Amino acid sequence: NQHAGLYSVVVSSPYGTTTSSNASLWAVILPEDFFDDFDPGIHSEQWLIMSGTVAATNIGGCVSGVNALWFGGDGERFATTRSLNASAGGMIDFQLRLGNGLYPWEIPDLPGEGISLEFSTDQGSSWTLIRAYETYTFTNWTRVQETIPIEARRSATVFRWRQMLHS
């Protein structure tokens, strides 16, 4: 905090002036909240960009509310948050479910068809992997919690969930 330090107060009146002893002052930067339960739809103000076919739907069920974010379509699929102040650290907490082979979901059947969670501190020019979530573990809704990495603790960080491969 650029204004942290020792401060004193000077009080003046017609009867004189007095100065307090020094006191420390600092500010705590709280983590910025980001939330979207996709109910009733995608809260577009929370997201920078999404690619592929994405929808707020109950095709694969949901955890809170009626809908979840669903990825479909050809090519790379991703959802990128708006720029967030992650300088205070904190947790990334979400629910994840990948196809389980039951209609209308195709089961992820090849290596690399999972979801990756990444961050960027340069507005998406480069990305750093936080963790890859493999397909065999997440065919039912699973809560995932990740500590925001030290390298991502910046005042303008974006996070991205990405599926590069699918068959």
PDB file of C-alpha atoms in Angstrom, residues 77-158:
ATOM      1  CA  ARG A  77     -13.680 -24.146 -26.077  1.00  0.00           C
ATOM      2  CA  PHE A  78     -13.023 -21.632 -23.340  1.00  0.00           C
ATOM      3  CA  ALA A  79     -14.503 -19.095 -20.946  1.00  0.00           C
ATOM      4  CA  THR A  80     -12.354 -16.167 -19.776  1.00  0.00           C
ATOM      5  CA  THR A  81     -13.224 -13.968 -16.812  1.00  0.00           C
ATOM      6  CA  ARG A  82     -13.131 -10.214 -16.826  1.00  0.00           C
ATOM      7  CA  SER A  83      -9.984  -8.684 -15.343  1.00  0.00           C
ATOM      8  CA  LEU A  84      -9.956  -9.263 -11.585  1.00  0.00           C
ATOM      9  CA  ASN A  85      -7.949  -7.793  -8.745  1.00  0.00           C
ATOM     10  CA  ALA A  86      -6.384 -10.970  -7.338  1.00  0.00           C
ATOM     11  CA  SER A  87      -3.586  -9.164  -5.472  1.00  0.00           C
ATOM     12  CA  ALA A  88      -4.869 -10.330  -2.076  1.00  0.00           C
ATOM     13  CA  GLY A  89      -4.935 -13.975  -3.167  1.00  0.00           C
ATOM     14  CA  GLY A  90      -7.862 -16.146  -2.208  1.00  0.00           C
ATOM     15  CA  MET A  91      -9.544 -19.210  -3.637  1.00  0.00           C
ATOM     16  CA  ILE A  92     -10.997 -20.240  -6.975  1.00  0.00           C
ATOM     17  CA  ASP A  93     -14.040 -22.385  -6.203  1.00  0.00           C
ATOM     18  CA  PHE A  94     -16.194 -24.027  -8.877  1.00  0.00           C
ATOM     19  CA  GLN A  95     -18.098 -27.176  -9.767  1.00  0.00           C
ATOM     20  CA  LEU A  96     -16.968 -29.245 -12.757  1.00  0.00           C
ATOM     21  CA  ARG A  97     -18.617 -32.051 -14.700  1.00  0.00           C
ATOM     22  CA  LEU A  98     -17.420 -33.585 -17.946  1.00  0.00           C
ATOM     23  CA  GLY A  99     -19.442 -35.811 -20.248  1.00  0.00           C
ATOM     24  CA  ASN A 100     -20.454 -39.166 -18.822  1.00  0.00           C
ATOM     25  CA  GLY A 101     -21.643 -40.844 -22.024  1.00  0.00           C
ATOM     26  CA  LEU A 102     -25.336 -40.472 -21.246  1.00  0.00           C
ATOM     27  CA  TYR A 103     -27.431 -38.548 -23.770  1.00  0.00           C
ATOM     28  CA  PRO A 104     -26.795 -35.799 -24.778  1.00  0.00           C
ATOM     29  CA  TRP A 105     -23.233 -35.998 -23.478  1.00  0.00           C
ATOM     30  CA  GLU A 106     -20.416 -37.796 -25.223  1.00  0.00           C
ATOM     31  CA  ILE A 107     -17.955 -39.330 -22.813  1.00  0.00           C
ATOM     32  CA  PRO A 108     -14.456 -37.818 -23.049  1.00  0.00           C
ATOM     33  CA  ASP A 109     -12.564 -40.777 -24.450  1.00  0.00           C
ATOM     34  CA  LEU A 110      -9.141 -39.440 -25.427  1.00  0.00           C
ATOM     35  CA  PRO A 111      -6.253 -38.106 -23.332  1.00  0.00           C
ATOM     36  CA  GLY A 112      -6.327 -34.330 -23.026  1.00  0.00           C
ATOM     37  CA  GLU A 113     -10.100 -33.931 -23.321  1.00  0.00           C
ATOM     38  CA  GLY A 114     -10.336 -32.532 -19.803  1.00  0.00           C
ATOM     39  CA  ILE A 115     -10.546 -28.914 -18.721  1.00  0.00           C
ATOM     40  CA  SER A 116      -7.576 -26.696 -17.875  1.00  0.00           C
ATOM     41  CA  LEU A 117      -7.714 -23.766 -15.477  1.00  0.00           C
ATOM     42  CA  GLU A 118      -5.240 -21.027 -16.426  1.00  0.00           C
ATOM     43  CA  PHE A 119      -4.416 -17.430 -15.582  1.00  0.00           C
ATOM     44  CA  SER A 120      -2.925 -14.465 -17.388  1.00  0.00           C
ATOM     45  CA  THR A 121      -1.481 -11.282 -15.917  1.00  0.00           C
ATOM     46  CA  ASP A 122      -0.972  -9.640 -19.332  1.00  0.00           C
ATOM     47  CA  GLN A 123      -4.597  -9.618 -20.523  1.00  0.00           C
ATOM     48  CA  GLY A 124      -4.349 -12.932 -22.335  1.00  0.00           C
ATOM     49  CA  SER A 125      -1.090 -12.558 -24.266  1.00  0.00           C
ATOM     50  CA  SER A 126       0.360 -15.494 -22.334  1.00  0.00           C
ATOM     51  CA  TRP A 127      -1.236 -18.105 -20.084  1.00  0.00           C
ATOM     52  CA  THR A 128      -0.009 -20.146 -17.128  1.00  0.00           C
ATOM     53  CA  LEU A 129      -1.580 -23.469 -16.195  1.00  0.00           C
ATOM     54  CA  ILE A 130      -2.978 -23.716 -12.671  1.00  0.00           C
ATOM     55  CA  ARG A 131      -4.256 -27.284 -13.057  1.00  0.00           C
ATOM     56  CA  ALA A 132      -5.625 -29.712 -15.637  1.00  0.00           C
ATOM     57  CA  TYR A 133      -8.693 -31.721 -14.645  1.00  0.00           C
ATOM     58  CA  GLU A 134      -8.672 -35.091 -16.319  1.00  0.00           C
ATOM     59  CA  THR A 135     -11.769 -36.665 -17.737  1.00  0.00           C
ATOM     60  CA  TYR A 136     -12.034 -39.865 -15.706  1.00  0.00           C
ATOM     61  CA  THR A 137     -12.368 -37.972 -12.404  1.00  0.00           C
ATOM     62  CA  PHE A 138     -15.119 -35.505 -13.276  1.00  0.00           C
ATOM     63  CA  THR A 139     -18.017 -37.385 -14.878  1.00  0.00           C
ATOM     64  CA  ASN A 140     -20.232 -36.315 -11.935  1.00  0.00           C
ATOM     65  CA  TRP A 141     -20.463 -32.832 -10.454  1.00  0.00           C
ATOM     66  CA  THR A 142     -17.308 -32.308  -8.390  1.00  0.00           C
ATOM     67  CA  ARG A 143     -16.390 -29.276  -6.311  1.00  0.00           C
ATOM     68  CA  VAL A 144     -12.935 -27.924  -7.137  1.00  0.00           C
ATOM     69  CA  GLN A 145     -11.030 -25.439  -4.996  1.00  0.00           C
ATOM     70  CA  GLU A 146      -7.683 -23.954  -5.956  1.00  0.00           C
ATOM     71  CA  THR A 147      -5.590 -21.378  -4.131  1.00  0.00           C
ATOM     72  CA  ILE A 148      -4.782 -18.440  -6.396  1.00  0.00           C
ATOM     73  CA  PRO A 149      -1.085 -18.920  -7.241  1.00  0.00           C
ATOM     74  CA  ILE A 150       1.376 -16.307  -5.998  1.00  0.00           C
ATOM     75  CA  GLU A 151       2.260 -15.439  -9.618  1.00  0.00           C
ATOM     76  CA  ALA A 152      -1.422 -14.668 -10.329  1.00  0.00           C
ATOM     77  CA  ARG A 153      -1.791 -12.292  -7.387  1.00  0.00           C
ATOM     78  CA  ARG A 154      -1.888  -9.099  -9.418  1.00  0.00           C
ATOM     79  CA  SER A 155      -4.337  -6.224  -9.743  1.00  0.00           C
ATOM     80  CA  ALA A 156      -5.433  -7.246 -13.261  1.00  0.00           C
ATOM     81  CA  THR A 157      -5.561 -11.030 -13.618  1.00  0.00           C
ATOM     82  CA  VAL A 158      -7.859 -12.997 -15.905  1.00  0.00           C
TER      83      VAL A 158
END
